[in-house]
C-alpha cells in the first residue's frame, strides 16, 4: 500500500513579551493569536487540498504581512529615522532554492519579492534599491512607505524618543510546512527590531539563520533578537539537529538552549520535520503560534 504523507504546518507571529503594550509595543495577545490562527487556517486548507508547502508558507506569510497586528509588511516597526525597512526570506526544501530581500522600503509583500528572487533572479539575496528595482522588473508595484506605517507604530515611535528599545520586539512572522508530496518549505518576514539603525539587517532574511528548509532535514523559521540568532545560525542548527534523529520539538528546544547558552540570545523557532511532525520552542515570555497536531487539527497559543 502506498501511503501519502500527511501535511503539517507551523506558524509563528514573533517571540517576545506577553500582553504588554507599554514596553513591548506588541499590543494585546488576542489579536496575535487570532491572526496566526487565520493564516494557519488558509495555509492548512491549501495543504489539505494538495497544494505545495512552498505555496502554503507564502500564502500564510503574505496574510500575516497584510495583518497590521504583526511586525511584517503593513504594521512593521520603524527604524530610528522613522521609516519601515522590510526583510524576508523563503526556502524550498525540495530543491534547496532560496530567495531573500532586505532593507526594502517600497514593497507591500516582501515575501512575494523573495519568491521572485528565488525563482527569477539567479541570486539568493537582493537588498535596498537593487531589490526594489528587481521588484519593478518582475511587475511588483511600488508601495509607499507611509502606507506600511500604522497609527500604532507611529505613536509607538513618537513615544519612544530617548528611550532604549527592547532587543526583542516581537511580531515577526514565519511559516513552515510539509505537503502531501513530502516536500518542506519555510518563510520568514519582518520589519526587524524597533528603532534599528537604517540599513541594519537581522536574521530573518539570512538563509540558515532566520529560515532553512531541506527535505532531508527539516523546515525552520526563527524569531527573536536577530544578532545572536545569526551568530548561532539558528535555523540551520535546528534543522541539523532534526537530521541527527531528534524530534522537531526536541531539536527546537535544543536550538533555543544553545541560543541562550552560547550567544545570550532570546528568541523562538518553529519546525516541521520530514516525518510531518510540528514543533516549537522559545525562551521569551511568549510566542504567538499555530500548528497542526497529530490528529490534523490546528491549535493556537501565545
Ligand atoms: N528576528 C527579527 C530581527 O532581529 C526580529 C524578531 O523576530 O522579532 O530582525
mmCIF file of C-alpha atoms and ligand atoms in Angstrom:
data_model
loop_
_atom_site.group_PDB
_atom_site.id
_atom_site.type_symbol
_atom_site.label_atom_id
_atom_site.label_comp_id
_atom_site.label_asym_id
_atom_site.label_seq_id
_atom_site.Cartn_x
_atom_site.Cartn_y
_atom_site.Cartn_z
ATOM 1 C CA UNK A 1 0.000 0.000 0.000
ATOM 2 C CA UNK A 2 1.327 3.450 -0.878
ATOM 3 C CA UNK A 3 0.986 5.914 1.983
ATOM 4 C CA UNK A 4 0.546 9.589 1.155
ATOM 5 C CA UNK A 5 2.466 11.918 3.502
ATOM 6 C CA UNK A 6 0.175 13.876 5.784
ATOM 7 C CA UNK A 7 0.543 17.641 5.575
ATOM 8 C CA UNK A 8 1.976 19.529 8.536
ATOM 9 C CA UNK A 9 2.191 23.210 9.364
ATOM 10 C CA UNK A 10 3.540 25.598 11.983
ATOM 11 C CA UNK A 11 3.294 29.391 12.068
ATOM 12 C CA UNK A 12 4.715 32.000 14.413
ATOM 13 C CA UNK A 13 3.787 35.601 14.994
ATOM 14 C CA UNK A 14 7.010 36.526 16.785
ATOM 15 C CA UNK A 15 8.780 35.708 20.036
ATOM 16 C CA UNK A 16 8.614 38.492 22.609
ATOM 17 C CA UNK A 17 6.729 39.783 25.611
ATOM 18 C CA UNK A 18 3.282 38.775 26.776
ATOM 19 C CA UNK A 19 0.375 41.177 26.506
ATOM 20 C CA UNK A 20 2.292 44.324 27.470
ATOM 21 C CA UNK A 21 1.743 47.238 25.138
ATOM 22 C CA UNK A 22 3.604 49.570 27.472
ATOM 23 C CA UNK A 23 7.064 48.135 26.948
ATOM 24 C CA UNK A 24 6.863 45.761 24.035
ATOM 25 C CA UNK A 25 4.636 47.725 21.710
ATOM 26 C CA UNK A 26 3.228 44.393 20.633
ATOM 27 C CA UNK A 27 -0.297 45.135 21.705
ATOM 28 C CA UNK A 28 -2.664 42.629 23.253
ATOM 29 C CA UNK A 29 -2.225 38.871 22.833
ATOM 30 C CA UNK A 30 -5.681 38.020 21.472
ATOM 31 C CA UNK A 31 -5.331 39.612 18.007
ATOM 32 C CA UNK A 32 -1.965 37.938 17.559
ATOM 33 C CA UNK A 33 -3.393 34.529 18.412
ATOM 34 C CA UNK A 34 -6.355 35.139 16.104
ATOM 35 C CA UNK A 35 -4.026 36.374 13.359
ATOM 36 C CA UNK A 36 -1.796 33.303 13.339
ATOM 37 C CA UNK A 37 -4.924 31.134 13.519
ATOM 38 C CA UNK A 38 -6.420 32.817 10.440
ATOM 39 C CA UNK A 39 -3.210 32.455 8.436
ATOM 40 C CA UNK A 40 -2.892 28.822 9.548
ATOM 41 C CA UNK A 41 -6.474 28.035 8.512
ATOM 42 C CA UNK A 42 -5.847 29.361 4.992
ATOM 43 C CA UNK A 43 -2.498 27.573 4.596
ATOM 44 C CA UNK A 44 -3.929 24.357 6.065
ATOM 45 C CA UNK A 45 -6.816 24.388 3.591
ATOM 46 C CA UNK A 46 -4.332 24.737 0.756
ATOM 47 C CA UNK A 47 -2.112 21.897 2.033
ATOM 48 C CA UNK A 48 -5.052 19.563 2.590
ATOM 49 C CA UNK A 49 -6.302 20.127 -0.930
ATOM 50 C CA UNK A 50 -2.909 19.090 -2.320
ATOM 51 C CA UNK A 51 -1.173 22.492 -2.541
ATOM 52 C CA UNK A 52 2.597 22.698 -2.195
ATOM 53 C CA UNK A 53 4.439 23.513 1.012
ATOM 54 C CA UNK A 54 6.021 26.442 -0.816
ATOM 55 C CA UNK A 55 2.629 27.918 -1.795
ATOM 56 C CA UNK A 56 1.311 27.337 1.738
ATOM 57 C CA UNK A 57 4.125 29.181 3.527
ATOM 58 C CA UNK A 58 3.982 32.068 1.037
ATOM 59 C CA UNK A 59 0.204 32.321 1.498
ATOM 60 C CA UNK A 60 0.499 32.322 5.296
ATOM 61 C CA UNK A 61 3.321 34.873 5.239
ATOM 62 C CA UNK A 62 1.513 37.240 2.883
ATOM 63 C CA UNK A 63 -1.682 37.094 5.001
ATOM 64 C CA UNK A 64 0.363 37.974 8.102
ATOM 65 C CA UNK A 65 2.258 40.732 6.238
ATOM 66 C CA UNK A 66 -1.104 42.324 5.436
ATOM 67 C CA UNK A 67 -2.305 41.980 9.036
ATOM 68 C CA UNK A 68 -1.363 45.238 10.845
ATOM 69 C CA UNK A 69 -1.046 43.328 14.131
ATOM 70 C CA UNK A 70 2.322 41.930 13.100
ATOM 71 C CA UNK A 71 5.785 43.379 12.617
ATOM 72 C CA UNK A 72 5.959 42.448 8.932
ATOM 73 C CA UNK A 73 4.717 44.255 5.825
ATOM 74 C CA UNK A 74 1.932 46.634 6.944
ATOM 75 C CA UNK A 75 2.383 47.328 10.661
ATOM 76 C CA UNK A 76 6.143 46.831 10.753
ATOM 77 C CA UNK A 77 8.191 48.640 13.401
ATOM 78 C CA UNK A 78 10.025 51.833 12.493
ATOM 79 C CA UNK A 79 13.729 52.459 12.166
ATOM 80 C CA UNK A 80 15.308 55.223 14.214
ATOM 81 C CA UNK A 81 14.738 57.604 11.293
ATOM 82 C CA UNK A 82 11.021 56.789 11.283
ATOM 83 C CA UNK A 83 10.710 54.568 8.207
ATOM 84 C CA UNK A 84 9.833 50.944 7.594
ATOM 85 C CA UNK A 85 12.580 48.671 6.227
ATOM 86 C CA UNK A 86 11.435 45.142 5.469
ATOM 87 C CA UNK A 87 13.351 41.829 5.400
ATOM 88 C CA UNK A 88 12.020 38.453 4.228
ATOM 89 C CA UNK A 89 13.207 35.050 3.061
ATOM 90 C CA UNK A 90 11.891 31.821 1.653
ATOM 91 C CA UNK A 91 13.371 28.352 1.118
ATOM 92 C CA UNK A 92 12.189 25.334 -0.838
ATOM 93 C CA UNK A 93 13.295 22.084 0.813
ATOM 94 C CA UNK A 94 12.842 20.037 -2.361
ATOM 95 C CA UNK A 95 15.386 21.964 -4.448
ATOM 96 C CA UNK A 96 17.246 23.994 -1.799
ATOM 97 C CA UNK A 97 16.109 27.014 -3.811
ATOM 98 C CA UNK A 98 16.185 30.157 -1.675
ATOM 99 C CA UNK A 99 15.245 33.808 -2.093
ATOM 100 C CA UNK A 100 15.542 36.764 0.252
ATOM 101 C CA UNK A 101 15.277 40.545 0.391
ATOM 102 C CA UNK A 102 16.493 43.054 2.957
ATOM 103 C CA UNK A 103 16.055 46.771 3.662
ATOM 104 C CA UNK A 104 13.148 47.041 1.246
ATOM 105 C CA UNK A 105 11.095 50.194 1.699
ATOM 106 C CA UNK A 106 8.546 50.151 -1.083
ATOM 107 C CA UNK A 107 7.004 46.701 -1.377
ATOM 108 C CA UNK A 108 3.757 45.666 0.282
ATOM 109 C CA UNK A 109 4.552 41.925 0.487
ATOM 110 C CA UNK A 110 8.293 41.283 0.722
ATOM 111 C CA UNK A 111 7.695 37.502 0.813
ATOM 112 C CA UNK A 112 6.370 37.691 -2.768
ATOM 113 C CA UNK A 113 9.504 39.572 -3.775
ATOM 114 C CA UNK A 114 11.658 36.938 -2.010
ATOM 115 C CA UNK A 115 9.865 34.302 -4.063
ATOM 116 C CA UNK A 116 10.604 36.217 -7.263
ATOM 117 C CA UNK A 117 14.270 36.480 -6.228
ATOM 118 C CA UNK A 118 14.326 32.696 -5.766
ATOM 119 C CA UNK A 119 12.554 31.872 -8.988
ATOM 120 C CA UNK A 120 13.636 34.597 -11.388
ATOM 121 C CA UNK A 121 16.809 36.428 -10.387
ATOM 122 C CA UNK A 122 19.541 33.785 -10.338
ATOM 123 C CA UNK A 123 20.515 35.170 -6.919
ATOM 124 C CA UNK A 124 19.586 34.411 -3.328
ATOM 125 C CA UNK A 125 19.581 37.846 -1.634
ATOM 126 C CA UNK A 126 18.828 41.308 -3.017
ATOM 127 C CA UNK A 127 18.819 44.437 -0.850
ATOM 128 C CA UNK A 128 17.517 48.010 -0.746
ATOM 129 C CA UNK A 129 17.261 49.852 -4.102
ATOM 130 C CA UNK A 130 18.521 46.813 -6.001
ATOM 131 C CA UNK A 131 15.679 44.732 -4.585
ATOM 132 C CA UNK A 132 13.175 47.495 -5.393
ATOM 133 C CA UNK A 133 14.465 47.746 -8.965
ATOM 134 C CA UNK A 134 14.083 44.000 -9.374
ATOM 135 C CA UNK A 135 10.544 44.215 -7.940
ATOM 136 C CA UNK A 136 9.545 46.671 -10.679
ATOM 137 C CA UNK A 137 11.166 44.427 -13.331
ATOM 138 C CA UNK A 138 9.023 41.465 -12.280
ATOM 139 C CA UNK A 139 5.854 43.550 -12.022
ATOM 140 C CA UNK A 140 5.617 44.071 -8.257
ATOM 141 C CA UNK A 141 4.348 47.666 -7.964
ATOM 142 C CA UNK A 142 5.875 50.373 -5.775
ATOM 143 C CA UNK A 143 4.046 50.745 -2.450
ATOM 144 C CA UNK A 144 4.527 53.985 -0.496
ATOM 145 C CA UNK A 145 6.470 53.583 2.759
ATOM 146 C CA UNK A 146 3.819 55.628 4.560
ATOM 147 C CA UNK A 147 1.180 53.020 3.751
ATOM 148 C CA UNK A 148 3.224 50.404 5.616
ATOM 149 C CA UNK A 149 3.215 52.566 8.753
ATOM 150 C CA UNK A 150 0.217 52.010 11.035
ATOM 151 C CA UNK A 151 -1.017 54.637 13.528
ATOM 152 C CA UNK A 152 0.002 52.244 16.335
ATOM 153 C CA UNK A 153 3.619 52.056 15.135
ATOM 154 C CA UNK A 154 3.776 55.817 14.527
ATOM 155 C CA UNK A 155 2.511 56.505 18.069
ATOM 156 C CA UNK A 156 4.964 53.985 19.498
ATOM 157 C CA UNK A 157 7.801 55.699 17.632
ATOM 158 C CA UNK A 158 6.719 59.126 18.853
ATOM 159 C CA UNK A 159 6.520 57.883 22.445
ATOM 160 C CA UNK A 160 9.926 56.189 22.349
ATOM 161 C CA UNK A 161 12.205 59.173 21.792
ATOM 162 C CA UNK A 162 15.146 58.929 24.159
ATOM 163 C CA UNK A 163 14.077 55.516 25.465
ATOM 164 C CA UNK A 164 16.271 52.455 24.895
ATOM 165 C CA UNK A 165 14.189 49.946 22.917
ATOM 166 C CA UNK A 166 13.992 46.281 23.969
ATOM 167 C CA UNK A 167 16.320 43.974 21.986
ATOM 168 C CA UNK A 168 13.444 41.603 21.298
ATOM 169 C CA UNK A 169 10.432 43.440 19.939
ATOM 170 C CA UNK A 170 8.371 40.570 18.614
ATOM 171 C CA UNK A 171 5.731 40.417 15.922
ATOM 172 C CA UNK A 172 7.938 38.930 13.206
ATOM 173 C CA UNK A 173 6.128 36.215 11.281
ATOM 174 C CA UNK A 174 7.153 32.823 9.935
ATOM 175 C CA UNK A 175 5.657 29.662 8.465
ATOM 176 C CA UNK A 176 6.961 26.121 7.903
ATOM 177 C CA UNK A 177 5.124 23.303 6.165
ATOM 178 C CA UNK A 178 5.218 19.826 4.725
ATOM 179 C CA UNK A 179 2.946 18.973 1.800
ATOM 180 C CA UNK A 180 1.349 15.750 0.547
ATOM 181 C CA UNK A 181 4.401 15.052 -1.614
ATOM 182 C CA UNK A 182 6.602 15.144 1.489
ATOM 183 C CA UNK A 183 8.259 18.425 0.483
ATOM 184 C CA UNK A 184 9.188 21.041 3.060
ATOM 185 C CA UNK A 185 9.316 24.847 2.855
ATOM 186 C CA UNK A 186 9.954 27.755 5.216
ATOM 187 C CA UNK A 187 9.255 31.509 5.092
ATOM 188 C CA UNK A 188 10.038 34.431 7.431
ATOM 189 C CA UNK A 189 9.190 38.150 7.198
ATOM 190 C CA UNK A 190 9.847 41.104 9.486
ATOM 191 C CA UNK A 191 10.301 44.822 9.959
ATOM 192 C CA UNK A 192 13.261 43.952 12.199
ATOM 193 C CA UNK A 193 13.952 45.407 15.610
ATOM 194 C CA UNK A 194 12.257 48.589 16.823
ATOM 195 C CA UNK A 195 14.352 51.741 16.253
ATOM 196 C CA UNK A 196 17.012 49.779 14.404
ATOM 197 C CA UNK A 197 19.764 51.673 12.639
ATOM 198 C CA UNK A 198 18.807 52.257 8.989
ATOM 199 C CA UNK A 199 20.486 49.528 6.947
ATOM 200 C CA UNK A 200 20.539 47.061 9.826
ATOM 201 C CA UNK A 201 19.727 43.527 8.673
ATOM 202 C CA UNK A 202 18.693 40.872 11.188
ATOM 203 C CA UNK A 203 18.407 37.114 10.935
ATOM 204 C CA UNK A 204 15.065 36.929 9.117
ATOM 205 C CA UNK A 205 16.386 37.277 5.547
ATOM 206 C CA UNK A 206 19.556 35.267 6.230
ATOM 207 C CA UNK A 207 19.288 31.701 4.961
ATOM 208 C CA UNK A 208 20.453 29.388 7.740
ATOM 209 C CA UNK A 209 19.729 31.937 10.480
ATOM 210 C CA UNK A 210 16.116 33.079 10.031
ATOM 211 C CA UNK A 211 14.970 30.453 7.558
ATOM 212 C CA UNK A 212 16.020 26.998 6.431
ATOM 213 C CA UNK A 213 14.347 24.111 4.599
ATOM 214 C CA UNK A 214 15.761 20.843 3.329
ATOM 215 C CA UNK A 215 13.506 17.839 2.700
ATOM 216 C CA UNK A 216 16.189 15.613 4.242
ATOM 217 C CA UNK A 217 16.436 17.686 7.432
ATOM 218 C CA UNK A 218 13.557 19.995 8.405
ATOM 219 C CA UNK A 219 11.879 23.341 7.730
ATOM 220 C CA UNK A 220 12.625 26.027 10.322
ATOM 221 C CA UNK A 221 11.728 29.703 10.875
ATOM 222 C CA UNK A 222 13.334 31.752 13.664
ATOM 223 C CA UNK A 223 12.263 34.858 15.550
ATOM 224 C CA UNK A 224 13.731 36.982 18.326
ATOM 225 C CA UNK A 225 16.913 39.004 18.748
ATOM 226 C CA UNK A 226 18.452 38.747 15.300
ATOM 227 C CA UNK A 227 22.126 39.269 16.045
ATOM 228 C CA UNK A 228 22.553 36.250 18.387
ATOM 229 C CA UNK A 229 20.362 34.184 16.044
ATOM 230 C CA UNK A 230 22.748 34.955 13.172
ATOM 231 C CA UNK A 231 25.752 34.013 15.326
ATOM 232 C CA UNK A 232 24.444 30.520 16.042
ATOM 233 C CA UNK A 233 22.849 30.130 12.552
ATOM 234 C CA UNK A 234 19.769 29.021 14.427
ATOM 235 C CA UNK A 235 17.553 27.724 11.608
ATOM 236 C CA UNK A 236 20.265 25.506 10.133
ATOM 237 C CA UNK A 237 21.357 24.413 13.615
ATOM 238 C CA UNK A 238 17.845 23.206 14.436
ATOM 239 C CA UNK A 239 17.455 21.538 11.016
ATOM 240 C CA UNK A 240 20.741 19.689 11.554
ATOM 241 C CA UNK A 241 19.562 18.546 14.987
ATOM 242 C CA UNK A 242 16.479 17.027 13.349
ATOM 243 C CA UNK A 243 18.872 15.410 10.876
ATOM 244 C CA UNK A 244 20.630 13.641 13.762
ATOM 245 C CA UNK A 245 17.354 11.932 14.661
ATOM 246 C CA UNK A 246 15.808 14.308 17.181
ATOM 247 C CA UNK A 247 12.104 15.088 17.021
ATOM 248 C CA UNK A 248 11.045 18.545 15.823
ATOM 249 C CA UNK A 249 10.178 19.564 19.402
ATOM 250 C CA UNK A 250 13.439 18.272 20.852
ATOM 251 C CA UNK A 251 15.509 19.941 18.156
ATOM 252 C CA UNK A 252 13.672 23.228 18.667
ATOM 253 C CA UNK A 253 14.284 23.090 22.435
ATOM 254 C CA UNK A 254 17.966 22.260 21.996
ATOM 255 C CA UNK A 255 18.439 25.032 19.422
ATOM 256 C CA UNK A 256 16.915 27.583 21.802
ATOM 257 C CA UNK A 257 19.013 26.247 24.672
ATOM 258 C CA UNK A 258 22.171 26.761 22.567
ATOM 259 C CA UNK A 259 20.992 30.249 21.504
ATOM 260 C CA UNK A 260 20.715 31.223 25.180
ATOM 261 C CA UNK A 261 23.810 29.421 26.438
ATOM 262 C CA UNK A 262 26.264 30.332 23.664
ATOM 263 C CA UNK A 263 25.045 33.714 22.440
ATOM 264 C CA UNK A 264 22.881 35.021 25.303
ATOM 265 C CA UNK A 265 20.115 35.210 22.725
ATOM 266 C CA UNK A 266 16.384 35.397 23.222
ATOM 267 C CA UNK A 267 14.006 34.016 20.650
ATOM 268 C CA UNK A 268 11.982 31.166 19.302
ATOM 269 C CA UNK A 269 11.724 28.694 16.426
ATOM 270 C CA UNK A 270 9.045 26.698 14.660
ATOM 271 C CA UNK A 271 9.931 23.416 12.986
ATOM 272 C CA UNK A 272 8.343 20.802 10.734
ATOM 273 C CA UNK A 273 10.331 17.597 10.425
ATOM 274 C CA UNK A 274 10.478 15.263 7.419
ATOM 275 C CA UNK A 275 8.058 12.815 9.044
ATOM 276 C CA UNK A 276 5.499 15.615 9.303
ATOM 277 C CA UNK A 277 5.710 16.478 12.964
ATOM 278 C CA UNK A 278 5.447 20.128 14.026
ATOM 279 C CA UNK A 279 7.427 21.518 16.962
ATOM 280 C CA UNK A 280 8.412 24.821 18.514
ATOM 281 C CA UNK A 281 10.375 26.324 21.399
ATOM 282 C CA UNK A 282 11.096 29.816 22.755
ATOM 283 C CA UNK A 283 12.879 31.375 25.726
ATOM 284 C CA UNK A 284 10.948 34.653 25.656
ATOM 285 C CA UNK A 285 7.781 35.091 27.743
ATOM 286 C CA UNK A 286 5.573 34.464 24.716
ATOM 287 C CA UNK A 287 5.455 33.448 21.070
ATOM 288 C CA UNK A 288 2.202 33.643 19.117
ATOM 289 C CA UNK A 289 1.927 30.364 17.228
ATOM 290 C CA UNK A 290 -0.317 27.949 15.383
ATOM 291 C CA UNK A 291 0.477 24.361 14.468
ATOM 292 C CA UNK A 292 -1.105 21.186 13.186
ATOM 293 C CA UNK A 293 -1.259 18.405 15.775
ATOM 294 C CA UNK A 294 -1.048 14.656 15.153
ATOM 295 C CA UNK A 295 -4.827 14.428 14.600
ATOM 296 C CA UNK A 296 -4.689 17.051 11.845
ATOM 297 C CA UNK A 297 -6.309 19.823 13.894
ATOM 298 C CA UNK A 298 -4.900 23.373 14.044
ATOM 299 C CA UNK A 299 -4.048 24.623 17.523
ATOM 300 C CA UNK A 300 -3.071 28.157 18.527
ATOM 301 C CA UNK A 301 -1.397 29.709 21.573
ATOM 302 C CA UNK A 302 0.574 32.744 22.713
HETATM 303 N N1 LIG B 1 14.438 38.429 14.358
HETATM 304 C C1 LIG B 1 13.962 39.725 13.943
HETATM 305 C C2 LIG B 1 15.153 40.631 13.728
HETATM 306 O O1 LIG B 1 16.065 40.639 14.536
HETATM 307 C C3 LIG B 1 13.043 40.370 14.938
HETATM 308 C C4 LIG B 1 12.024 39.472 15.599
HETATM 309 O O2 LIG B 1 11.934 38.295 15.305
HETATM 310 O O3 LIG B 1 11.266 39.992 16.440
HETATM 311 O O4 LIG B 1 15.139 41.382 12.786
#
